[in-house]
PDB file of C-alpha atoms in Angstrom:
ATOM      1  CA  UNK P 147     123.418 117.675 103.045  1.00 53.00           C
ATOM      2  CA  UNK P 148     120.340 119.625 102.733  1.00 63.00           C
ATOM      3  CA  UNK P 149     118.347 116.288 103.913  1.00 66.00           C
ATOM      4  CA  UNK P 150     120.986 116.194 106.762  1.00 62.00           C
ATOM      5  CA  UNK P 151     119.889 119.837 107.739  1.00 69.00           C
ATOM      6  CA  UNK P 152     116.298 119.636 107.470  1.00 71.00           C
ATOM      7  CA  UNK P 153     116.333 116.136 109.867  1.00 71.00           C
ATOM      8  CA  UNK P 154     118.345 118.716 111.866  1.00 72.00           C
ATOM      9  CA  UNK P 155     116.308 121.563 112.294  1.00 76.00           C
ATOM     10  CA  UNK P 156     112.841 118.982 113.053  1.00 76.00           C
ATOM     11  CA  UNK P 157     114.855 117.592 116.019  1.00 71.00           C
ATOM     12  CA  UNK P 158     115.589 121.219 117.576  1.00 73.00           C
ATOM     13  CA  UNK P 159     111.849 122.568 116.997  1.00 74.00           C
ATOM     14  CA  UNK P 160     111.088 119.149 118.560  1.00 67.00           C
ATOM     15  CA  UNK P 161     112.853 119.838 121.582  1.00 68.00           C
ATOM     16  CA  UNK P 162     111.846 123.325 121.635  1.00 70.00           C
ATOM     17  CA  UNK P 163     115.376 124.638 121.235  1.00 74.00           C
ATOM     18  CA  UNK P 164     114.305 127.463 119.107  1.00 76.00           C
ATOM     19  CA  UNK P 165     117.215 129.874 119.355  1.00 78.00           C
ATOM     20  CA  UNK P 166     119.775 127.039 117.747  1.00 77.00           C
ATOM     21  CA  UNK P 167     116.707 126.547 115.355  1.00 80.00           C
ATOM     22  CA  UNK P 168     117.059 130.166 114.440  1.00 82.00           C
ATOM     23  CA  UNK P 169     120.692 129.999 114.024  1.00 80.00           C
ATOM     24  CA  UNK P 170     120.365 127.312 111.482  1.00 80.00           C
ATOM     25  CA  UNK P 171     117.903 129.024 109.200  1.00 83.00           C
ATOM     26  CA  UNK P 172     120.046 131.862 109.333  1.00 81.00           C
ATOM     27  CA  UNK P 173     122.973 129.549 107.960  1.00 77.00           C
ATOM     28  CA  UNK P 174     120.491 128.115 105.451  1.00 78.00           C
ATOM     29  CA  UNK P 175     119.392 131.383 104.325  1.00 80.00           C
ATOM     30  CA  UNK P 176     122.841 132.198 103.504  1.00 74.00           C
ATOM     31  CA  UNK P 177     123.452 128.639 101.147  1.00 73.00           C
ATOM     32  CA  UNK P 178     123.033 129.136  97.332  1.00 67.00           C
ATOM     33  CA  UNK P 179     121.847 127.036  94.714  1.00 70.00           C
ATOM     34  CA  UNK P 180     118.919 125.719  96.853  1.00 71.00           C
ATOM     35  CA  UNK P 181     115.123 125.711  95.665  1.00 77.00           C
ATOM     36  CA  UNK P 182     113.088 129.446  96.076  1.00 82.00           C
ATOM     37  CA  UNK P 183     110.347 127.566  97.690  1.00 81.00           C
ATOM     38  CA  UNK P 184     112.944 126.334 100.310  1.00 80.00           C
ATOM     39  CA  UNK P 185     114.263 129.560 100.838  1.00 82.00           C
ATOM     40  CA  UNK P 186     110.055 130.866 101.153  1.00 83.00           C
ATOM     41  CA  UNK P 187     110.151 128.068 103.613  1.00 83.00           C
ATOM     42  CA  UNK P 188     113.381 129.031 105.874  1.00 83.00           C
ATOM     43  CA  UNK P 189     112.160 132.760 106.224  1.00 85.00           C
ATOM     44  CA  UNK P 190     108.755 132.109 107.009  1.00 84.00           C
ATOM     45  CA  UNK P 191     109.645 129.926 109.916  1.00 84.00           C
ATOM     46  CA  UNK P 192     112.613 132.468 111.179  1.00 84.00           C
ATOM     47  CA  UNK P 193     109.858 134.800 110.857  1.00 84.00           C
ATOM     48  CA  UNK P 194     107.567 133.476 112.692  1.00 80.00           C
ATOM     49  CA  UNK P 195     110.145 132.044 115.195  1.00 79.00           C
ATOM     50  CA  UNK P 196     111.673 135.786 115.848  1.00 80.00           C
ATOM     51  CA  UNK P 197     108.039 136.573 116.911  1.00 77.00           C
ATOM     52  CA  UNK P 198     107.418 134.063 118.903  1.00 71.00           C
ATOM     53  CA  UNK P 199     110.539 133.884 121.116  1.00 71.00           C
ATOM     54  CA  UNK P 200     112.397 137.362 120.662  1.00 70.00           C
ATOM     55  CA  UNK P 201     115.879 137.656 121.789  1.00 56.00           C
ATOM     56  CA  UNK P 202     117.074 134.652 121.430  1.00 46.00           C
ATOM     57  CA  UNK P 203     114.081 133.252 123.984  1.00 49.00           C
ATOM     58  CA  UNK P 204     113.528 129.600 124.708  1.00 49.00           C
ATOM     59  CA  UNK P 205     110.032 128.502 125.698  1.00 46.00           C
ATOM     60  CA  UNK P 206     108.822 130.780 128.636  1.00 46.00           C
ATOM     61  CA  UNK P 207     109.066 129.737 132.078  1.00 42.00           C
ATOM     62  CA  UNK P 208     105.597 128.912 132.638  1.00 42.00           C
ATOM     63  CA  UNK P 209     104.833 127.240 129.515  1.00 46.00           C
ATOM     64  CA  UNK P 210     108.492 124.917 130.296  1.00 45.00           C
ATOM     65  CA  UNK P 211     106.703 124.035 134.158  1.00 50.00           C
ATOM     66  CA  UNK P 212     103.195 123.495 132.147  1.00 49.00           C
ATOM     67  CA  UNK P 213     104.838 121.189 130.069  1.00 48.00           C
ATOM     68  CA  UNK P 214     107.350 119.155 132.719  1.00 53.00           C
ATOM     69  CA  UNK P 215     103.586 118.877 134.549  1.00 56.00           C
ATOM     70  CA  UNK P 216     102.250 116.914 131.525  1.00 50.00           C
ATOM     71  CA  UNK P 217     105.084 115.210 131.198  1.00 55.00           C
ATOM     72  CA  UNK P 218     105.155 113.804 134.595  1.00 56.00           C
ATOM     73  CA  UNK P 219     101.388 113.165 134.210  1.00 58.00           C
ATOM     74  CA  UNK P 220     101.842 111.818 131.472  1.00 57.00           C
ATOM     75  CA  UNK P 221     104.343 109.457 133.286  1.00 60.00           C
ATOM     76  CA  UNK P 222     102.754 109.179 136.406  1.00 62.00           C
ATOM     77  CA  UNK P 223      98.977 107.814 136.484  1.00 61.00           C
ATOM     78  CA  UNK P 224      98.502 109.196 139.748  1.00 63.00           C
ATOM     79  CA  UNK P 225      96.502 105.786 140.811  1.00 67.00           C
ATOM     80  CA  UNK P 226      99.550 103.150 141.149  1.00 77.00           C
ATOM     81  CA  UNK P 227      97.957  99.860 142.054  1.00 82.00           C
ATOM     82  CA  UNK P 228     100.093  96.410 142.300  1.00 88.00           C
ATOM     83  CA  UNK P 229      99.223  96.238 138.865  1.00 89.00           C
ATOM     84  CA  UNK P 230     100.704  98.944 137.411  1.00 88.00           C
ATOM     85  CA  UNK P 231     103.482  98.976 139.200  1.00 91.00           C
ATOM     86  CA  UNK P 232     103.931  94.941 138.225  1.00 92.00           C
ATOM     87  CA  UNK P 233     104.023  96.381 134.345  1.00 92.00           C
ATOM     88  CA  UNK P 234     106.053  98.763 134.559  1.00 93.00           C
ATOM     89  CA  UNK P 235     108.969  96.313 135.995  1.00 95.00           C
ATOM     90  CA  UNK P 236     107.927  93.890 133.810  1.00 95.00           C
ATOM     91  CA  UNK P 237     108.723  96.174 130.548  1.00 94.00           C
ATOM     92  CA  UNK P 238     111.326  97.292 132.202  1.00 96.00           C
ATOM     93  CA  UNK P 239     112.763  94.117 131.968  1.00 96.00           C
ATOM     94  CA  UNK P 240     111.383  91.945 129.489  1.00 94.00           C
ATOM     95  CA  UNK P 241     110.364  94.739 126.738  1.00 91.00           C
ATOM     96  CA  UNK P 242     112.564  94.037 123.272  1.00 90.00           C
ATOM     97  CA  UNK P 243     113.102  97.413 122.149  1.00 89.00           C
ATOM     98  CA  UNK P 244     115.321  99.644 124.735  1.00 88.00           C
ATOM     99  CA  UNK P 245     113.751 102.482 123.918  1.00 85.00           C
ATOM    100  CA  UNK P 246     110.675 101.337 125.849  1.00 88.00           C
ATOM    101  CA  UNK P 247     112.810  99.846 128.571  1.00 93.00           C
ATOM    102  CA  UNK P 248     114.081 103.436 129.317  1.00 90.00           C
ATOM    103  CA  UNK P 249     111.260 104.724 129.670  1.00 86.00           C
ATOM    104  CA  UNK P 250     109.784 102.057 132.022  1.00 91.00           C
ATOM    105  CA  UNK P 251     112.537 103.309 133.838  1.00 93.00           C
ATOM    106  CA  UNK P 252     111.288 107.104 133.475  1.00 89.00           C
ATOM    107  CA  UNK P 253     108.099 105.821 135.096  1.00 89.00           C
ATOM    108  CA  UNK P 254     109.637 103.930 137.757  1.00 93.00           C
ATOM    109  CA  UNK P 255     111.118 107.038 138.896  1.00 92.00           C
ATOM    110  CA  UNK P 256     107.585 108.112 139.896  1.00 89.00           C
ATOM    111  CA  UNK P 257     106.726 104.907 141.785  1.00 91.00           C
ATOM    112  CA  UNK P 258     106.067 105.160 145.271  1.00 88.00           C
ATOM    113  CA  UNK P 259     106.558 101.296 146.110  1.00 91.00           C
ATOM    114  CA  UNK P 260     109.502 101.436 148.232  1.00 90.00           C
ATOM    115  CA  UNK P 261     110.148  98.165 147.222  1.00 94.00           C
ATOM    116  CA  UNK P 262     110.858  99.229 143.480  1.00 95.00           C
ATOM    117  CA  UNK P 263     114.520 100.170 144.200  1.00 96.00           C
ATOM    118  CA  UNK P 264     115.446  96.548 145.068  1.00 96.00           C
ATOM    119  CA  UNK P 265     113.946  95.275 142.032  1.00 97.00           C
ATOM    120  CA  UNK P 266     115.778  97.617 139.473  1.00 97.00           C
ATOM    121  CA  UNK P 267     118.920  96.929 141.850  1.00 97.00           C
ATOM    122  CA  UNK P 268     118.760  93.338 142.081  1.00 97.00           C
ATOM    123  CA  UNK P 269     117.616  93.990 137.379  1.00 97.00           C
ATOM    124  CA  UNK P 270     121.298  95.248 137.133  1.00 96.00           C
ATOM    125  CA  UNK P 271     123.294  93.115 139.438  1.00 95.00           C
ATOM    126  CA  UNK P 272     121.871  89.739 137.813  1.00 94.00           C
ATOM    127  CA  UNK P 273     121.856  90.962 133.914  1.00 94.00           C
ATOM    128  CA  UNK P 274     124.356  91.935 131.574  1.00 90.00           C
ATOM    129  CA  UNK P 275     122.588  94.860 130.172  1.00 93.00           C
ATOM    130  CA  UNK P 276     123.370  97.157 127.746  1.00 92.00           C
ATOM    131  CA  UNK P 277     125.706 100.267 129.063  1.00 92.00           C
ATOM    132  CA  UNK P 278     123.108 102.560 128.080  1.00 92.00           C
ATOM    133  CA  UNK P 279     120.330 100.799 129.644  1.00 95.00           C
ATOM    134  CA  UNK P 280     122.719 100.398 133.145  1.00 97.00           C
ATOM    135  CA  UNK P 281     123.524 103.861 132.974  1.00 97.00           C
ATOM    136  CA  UNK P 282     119.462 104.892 133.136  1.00 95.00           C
ATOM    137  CA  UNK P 283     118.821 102.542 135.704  1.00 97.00           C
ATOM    138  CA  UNK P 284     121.327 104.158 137.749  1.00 98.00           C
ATOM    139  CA  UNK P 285     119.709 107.695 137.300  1.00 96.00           C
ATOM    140  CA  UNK P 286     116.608 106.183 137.766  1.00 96.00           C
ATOM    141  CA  UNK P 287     117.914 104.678 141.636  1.00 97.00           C
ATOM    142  CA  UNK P 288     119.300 108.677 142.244  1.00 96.00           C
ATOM    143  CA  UNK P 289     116.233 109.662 140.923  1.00 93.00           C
ATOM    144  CA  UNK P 290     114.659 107.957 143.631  1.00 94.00           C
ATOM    145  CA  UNK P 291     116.546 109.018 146.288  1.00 95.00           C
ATOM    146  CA  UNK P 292     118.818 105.394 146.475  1.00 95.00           C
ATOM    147  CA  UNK P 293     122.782 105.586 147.591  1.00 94.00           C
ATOM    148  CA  UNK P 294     125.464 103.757 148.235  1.00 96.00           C
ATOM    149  CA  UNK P 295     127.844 101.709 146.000  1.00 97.00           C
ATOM    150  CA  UNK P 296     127.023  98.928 143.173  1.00 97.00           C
ATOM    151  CA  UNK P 297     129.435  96.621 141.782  1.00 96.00           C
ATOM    152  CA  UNK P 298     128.602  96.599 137.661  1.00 95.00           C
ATOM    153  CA  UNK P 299     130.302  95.345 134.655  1.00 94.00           C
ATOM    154  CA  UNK P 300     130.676  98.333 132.110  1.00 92.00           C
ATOM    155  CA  UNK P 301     132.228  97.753 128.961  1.00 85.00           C
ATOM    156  CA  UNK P 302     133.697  94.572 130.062  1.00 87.00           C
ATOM    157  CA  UNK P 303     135.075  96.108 133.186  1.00 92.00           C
ATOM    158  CA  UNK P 304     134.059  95.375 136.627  1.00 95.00           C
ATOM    159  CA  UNK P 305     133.268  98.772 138.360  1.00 96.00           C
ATOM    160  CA  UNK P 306     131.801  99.976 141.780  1.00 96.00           C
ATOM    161  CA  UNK P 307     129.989 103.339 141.573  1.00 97.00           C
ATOM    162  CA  UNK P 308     128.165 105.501 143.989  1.00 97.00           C
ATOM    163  CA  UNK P 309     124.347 105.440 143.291  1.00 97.00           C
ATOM    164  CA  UNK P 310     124.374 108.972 144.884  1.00 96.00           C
ATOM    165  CA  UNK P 311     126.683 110.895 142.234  1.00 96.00           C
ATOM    166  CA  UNK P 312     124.860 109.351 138.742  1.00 97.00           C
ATOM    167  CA  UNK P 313     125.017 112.647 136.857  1.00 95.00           C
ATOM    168  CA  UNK P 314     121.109 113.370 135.821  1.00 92.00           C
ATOM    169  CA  UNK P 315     122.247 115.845 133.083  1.00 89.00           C
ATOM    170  CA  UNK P 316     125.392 116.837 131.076  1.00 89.00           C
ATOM    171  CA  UNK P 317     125.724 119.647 133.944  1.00 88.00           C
ATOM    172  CA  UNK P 318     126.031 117.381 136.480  1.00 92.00           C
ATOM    173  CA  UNK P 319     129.702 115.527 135.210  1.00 94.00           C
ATOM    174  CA  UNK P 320     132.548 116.536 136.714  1.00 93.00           C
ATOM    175  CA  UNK P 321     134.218 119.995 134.774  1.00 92.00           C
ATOM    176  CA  UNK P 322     137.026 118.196 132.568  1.00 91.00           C
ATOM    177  CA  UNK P 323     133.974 116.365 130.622  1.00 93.00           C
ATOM    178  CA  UNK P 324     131.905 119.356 129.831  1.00 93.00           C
ATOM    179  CA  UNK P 325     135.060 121.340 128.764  1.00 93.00           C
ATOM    180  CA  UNK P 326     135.696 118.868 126.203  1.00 94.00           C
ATOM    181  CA  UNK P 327     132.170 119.674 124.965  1.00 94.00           C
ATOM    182  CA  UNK P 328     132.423 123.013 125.306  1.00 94.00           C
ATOM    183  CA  UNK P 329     135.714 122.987 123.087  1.00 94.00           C
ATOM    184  CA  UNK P 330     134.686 121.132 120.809  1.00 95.00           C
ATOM    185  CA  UNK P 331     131.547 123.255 120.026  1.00 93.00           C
ATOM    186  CA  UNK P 332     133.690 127.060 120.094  1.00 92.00           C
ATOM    187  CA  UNK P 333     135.212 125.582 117.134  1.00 93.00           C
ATOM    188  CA  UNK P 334     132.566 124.100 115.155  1.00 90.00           C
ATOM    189  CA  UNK P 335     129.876 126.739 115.619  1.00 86.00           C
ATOM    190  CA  UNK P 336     131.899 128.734 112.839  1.00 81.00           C
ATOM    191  CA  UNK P 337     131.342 126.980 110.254  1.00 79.00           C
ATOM    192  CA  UNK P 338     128.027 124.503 110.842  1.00 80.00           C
ATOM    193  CA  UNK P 339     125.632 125.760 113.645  1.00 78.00           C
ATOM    194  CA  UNK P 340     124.163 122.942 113.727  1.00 78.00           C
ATOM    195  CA  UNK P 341     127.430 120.525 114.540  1.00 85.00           C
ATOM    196  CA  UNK P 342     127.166 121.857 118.022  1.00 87.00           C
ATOM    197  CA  UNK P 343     123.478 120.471 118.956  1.00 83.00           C
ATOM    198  CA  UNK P 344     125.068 117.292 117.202  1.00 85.00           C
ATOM    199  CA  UNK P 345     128.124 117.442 119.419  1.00 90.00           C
ATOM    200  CA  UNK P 346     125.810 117.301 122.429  1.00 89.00           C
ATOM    201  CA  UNK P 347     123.934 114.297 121.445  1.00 86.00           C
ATOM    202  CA  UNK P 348     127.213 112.533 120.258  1.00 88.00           C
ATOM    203  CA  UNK P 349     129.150 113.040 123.389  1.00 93.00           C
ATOM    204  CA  UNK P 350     126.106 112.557 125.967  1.00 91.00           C
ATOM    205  CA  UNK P 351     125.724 109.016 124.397  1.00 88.00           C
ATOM    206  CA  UNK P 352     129.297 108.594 124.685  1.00 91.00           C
ATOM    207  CA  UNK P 353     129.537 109.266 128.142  1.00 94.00           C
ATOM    208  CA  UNK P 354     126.045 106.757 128.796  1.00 93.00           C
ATOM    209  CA  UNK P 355     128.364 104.211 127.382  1.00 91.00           C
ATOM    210  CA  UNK P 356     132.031 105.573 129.131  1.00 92.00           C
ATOM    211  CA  UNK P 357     130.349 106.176 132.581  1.00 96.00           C
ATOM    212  CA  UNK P 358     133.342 105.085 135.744  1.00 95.00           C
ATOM    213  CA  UNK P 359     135.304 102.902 133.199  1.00 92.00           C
ATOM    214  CA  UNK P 360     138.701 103.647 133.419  1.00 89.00           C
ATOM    215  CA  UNK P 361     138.172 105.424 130.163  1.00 85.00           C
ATOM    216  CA  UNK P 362     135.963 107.851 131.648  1.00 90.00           C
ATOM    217  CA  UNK P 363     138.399 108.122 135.213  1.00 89.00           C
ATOM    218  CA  UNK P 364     141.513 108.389 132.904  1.00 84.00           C
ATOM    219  CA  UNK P 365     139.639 111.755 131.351  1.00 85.00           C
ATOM    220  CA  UNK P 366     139.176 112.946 134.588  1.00 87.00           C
ATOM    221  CA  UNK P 367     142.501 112.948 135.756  1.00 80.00           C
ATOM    222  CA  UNK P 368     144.144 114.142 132.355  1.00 71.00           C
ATOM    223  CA  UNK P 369     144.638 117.824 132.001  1.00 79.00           C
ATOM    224  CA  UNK P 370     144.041 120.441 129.452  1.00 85.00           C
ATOM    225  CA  UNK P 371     146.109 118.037 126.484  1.00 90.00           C
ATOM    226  CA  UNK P 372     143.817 115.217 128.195  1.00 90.00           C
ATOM    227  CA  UNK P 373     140.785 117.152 126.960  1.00 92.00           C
ATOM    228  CA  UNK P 374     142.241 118.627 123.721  1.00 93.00           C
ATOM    229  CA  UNK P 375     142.650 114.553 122.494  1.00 94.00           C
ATOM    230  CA  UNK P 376     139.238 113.852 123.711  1.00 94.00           C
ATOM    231  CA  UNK P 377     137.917 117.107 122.478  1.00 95.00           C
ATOM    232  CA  UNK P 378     139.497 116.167 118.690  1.00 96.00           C
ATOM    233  CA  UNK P 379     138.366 113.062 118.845  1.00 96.00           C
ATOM    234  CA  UNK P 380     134.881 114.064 119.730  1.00 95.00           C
ATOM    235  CA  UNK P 381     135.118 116.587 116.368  1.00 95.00           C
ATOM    236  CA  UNK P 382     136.618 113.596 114.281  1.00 95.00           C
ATOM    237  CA  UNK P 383     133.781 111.686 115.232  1.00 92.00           C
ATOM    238  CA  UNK P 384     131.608 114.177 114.908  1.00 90.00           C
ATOM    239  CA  UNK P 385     132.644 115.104 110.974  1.00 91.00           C
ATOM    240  CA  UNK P 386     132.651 111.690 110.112  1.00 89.00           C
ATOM    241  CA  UNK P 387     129.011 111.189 111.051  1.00 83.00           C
ATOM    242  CA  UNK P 388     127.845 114.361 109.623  1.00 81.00           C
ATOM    243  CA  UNK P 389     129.277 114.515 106.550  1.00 83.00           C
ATOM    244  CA  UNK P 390     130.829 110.800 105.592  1.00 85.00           C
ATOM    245  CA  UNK P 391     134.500 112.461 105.863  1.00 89.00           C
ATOM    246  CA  UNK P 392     136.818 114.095 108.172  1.00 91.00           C
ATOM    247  CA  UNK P 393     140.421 115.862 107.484  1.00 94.00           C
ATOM    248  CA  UNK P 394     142.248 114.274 111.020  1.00 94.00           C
ATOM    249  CA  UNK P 395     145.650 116.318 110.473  1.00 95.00           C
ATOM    250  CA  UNK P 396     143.679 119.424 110.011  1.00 95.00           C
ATOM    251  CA  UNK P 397     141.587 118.708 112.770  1.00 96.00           C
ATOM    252  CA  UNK P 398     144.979 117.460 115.187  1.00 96.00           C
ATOM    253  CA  UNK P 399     146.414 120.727 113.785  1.00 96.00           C
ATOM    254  CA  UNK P 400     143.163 122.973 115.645  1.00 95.00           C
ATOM    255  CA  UNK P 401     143.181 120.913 118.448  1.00 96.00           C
ATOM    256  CA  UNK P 402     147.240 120.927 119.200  1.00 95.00           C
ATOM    257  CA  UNK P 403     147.720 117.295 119.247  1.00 96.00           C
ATOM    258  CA  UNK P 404     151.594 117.241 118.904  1.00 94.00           C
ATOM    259  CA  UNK P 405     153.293 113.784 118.215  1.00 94.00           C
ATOM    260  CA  UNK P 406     153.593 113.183 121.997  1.00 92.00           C
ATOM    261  CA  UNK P 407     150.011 113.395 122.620  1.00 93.00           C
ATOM    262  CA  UNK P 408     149.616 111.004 119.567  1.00 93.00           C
ATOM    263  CA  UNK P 409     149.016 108.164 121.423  1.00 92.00           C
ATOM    264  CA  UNK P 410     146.347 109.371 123.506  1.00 90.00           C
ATOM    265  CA  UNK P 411     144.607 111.141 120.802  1.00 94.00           C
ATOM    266  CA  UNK P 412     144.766 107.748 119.187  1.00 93.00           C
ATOM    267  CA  UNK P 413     142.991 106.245 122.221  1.00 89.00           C
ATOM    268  CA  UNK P 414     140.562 108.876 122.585  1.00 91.00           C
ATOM    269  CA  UNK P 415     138.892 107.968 118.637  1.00 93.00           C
ATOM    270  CA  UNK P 416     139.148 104.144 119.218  1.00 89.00           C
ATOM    271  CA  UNK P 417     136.961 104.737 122.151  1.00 85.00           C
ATOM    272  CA  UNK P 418     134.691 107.128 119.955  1.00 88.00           C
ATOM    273  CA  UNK P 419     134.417 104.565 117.447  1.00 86.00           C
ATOM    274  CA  UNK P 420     133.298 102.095 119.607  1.00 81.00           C
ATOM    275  CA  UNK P 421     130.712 103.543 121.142  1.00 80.00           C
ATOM    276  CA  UNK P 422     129.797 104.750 117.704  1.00 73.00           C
ATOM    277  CA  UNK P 423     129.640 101.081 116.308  1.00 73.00           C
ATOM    278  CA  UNK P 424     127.720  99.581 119.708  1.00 66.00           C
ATOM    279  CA  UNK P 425     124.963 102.452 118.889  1.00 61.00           C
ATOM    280  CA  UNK P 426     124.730 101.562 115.138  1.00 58.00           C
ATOM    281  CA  UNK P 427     124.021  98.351 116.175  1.00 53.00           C
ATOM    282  CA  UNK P 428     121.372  98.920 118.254  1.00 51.00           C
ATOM    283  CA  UNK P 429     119.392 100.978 115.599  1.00 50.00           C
TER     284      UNK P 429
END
């Protein structure tokens, strides 16, 4: 576990989200039976983070624009000649390794060829492409200012979604979806701060692959049992990952899945597992 932790805290300094960083060392700081030099380790970096951002601070204001600048410069050469723009499609398309493919698409965000939108359009309509990889194209067309409606197959379904609504952020799906999150990570925070930055990531994937299936629509029009199952099976999921092992009747019992929600609970983890399976595969 403590390998599991340290992997952990790397990603949330890496992302700069230093007050769940500081949570975590707290917890760790609290373990027994670790090594002193570990322990040396822990407080010098809660030390040094407590100076750094006090109050719970994230990275300033300024130094957050400074960096969104450099990231966009970083994305955007500024000079975008036929060339450029020809190999950023190109990877976009042809590249082997998603990872690079999405962000080809970060970059073609920033292109000011008006012509790029019916490329990455006419990319999805002719390919059966990964639901992660569809998913970023479509914030990638919003990005760029595209609408109207685009017939897809998602998760061998055949959907029609509005360019114009692609959420760009967990913030931006509809209420019932974040409150499963939100559930999920009041009960977990407890016990393992760092289950609910591992929540996030799990259900933001989820929803890359889940996006206007009938999956995702039948969340949407559940109610508050609707997001309890999801919300357990998110936590199921979740446990399983983490540590290798999960108690489900303890974790039906927090949640309040009685027999008659059973069935949908049931659907709720196949779905989890998955999109759990499709991602293992890709690594």
């Amino acid at each position: 576990m403590l390998d599991h932790y340290q992997i952990q805290l790397t990603r949330m300094l890496e992302a700069e989200q230093y007050s769940d960083a500081k949570e975590l060392l707290k917890f760790l700081l609290h373990c027994q039976g670790e090594d002193e030099r570990n322990y040396e380790e822990w407080q010098s970096l809660l030390s040094w983070l407590d100076m750094a951002f006090p109050a719970g601070e994230e990275v300033p204001v300024s130094q957050e624009a400074e960096e969104d600048k450099l990231r966009r410069q970083a994305l955007d050469p500024g000079q975008q000649d036929e060339s450029y723009i020809r190999q950023v499609l190109y990877i976009m398309k042809n590249h082997p390794m998603m990872d690079q493919q999405i962000l080809a698409l970060e970059r073609a965000a920033l292109l000011r060829d008006p012509g790029v939108d019916a490329e990455i359009t006419s990319w999805l309509l002719e390919n059966q492409l990964h639901p992660v990889l569809q998913f970023k194209a479509l914030q990638c067309l919003r990005k760029r200012g595209a609408s109207g409606l685009i017939a897809l197959t998602r998760m061998s379904e055949k959907v029609e979604l509005d360019i114009s609504v692609t959420p760009l952020s967990l913030d931006d799906f509809p209420e019932p979806v974040t409150q499963v999150l939100e559930r999920v990570e009041r009960v977990t925070e407890s016990f393992d701060p760092t289950l609910p930055h591992f929540a996030r990531e799990v259900w933001k994937e989820c929803l890359q692959f889940i996006y206007g299936t009938s999956l995702y629509e039948w969340m949407l029009e559940g109610d508050g049992d609707m997001i309890d199952c999801f919300a357990a099976a998110l936590h199921l999921t979740l446990m399983i990952s983490t540590y290798g092992m999960a108690d489900d009747d303890e974790i039906r019992d927090t949640y309040g899945i009685t027999q008659t929600l059973r069935f949908r609970y049931e659907q709720a983890c196949k779905m989890m597992r998955e999109v759990n399976e499709a991602g293992e595969r890709l690594e």
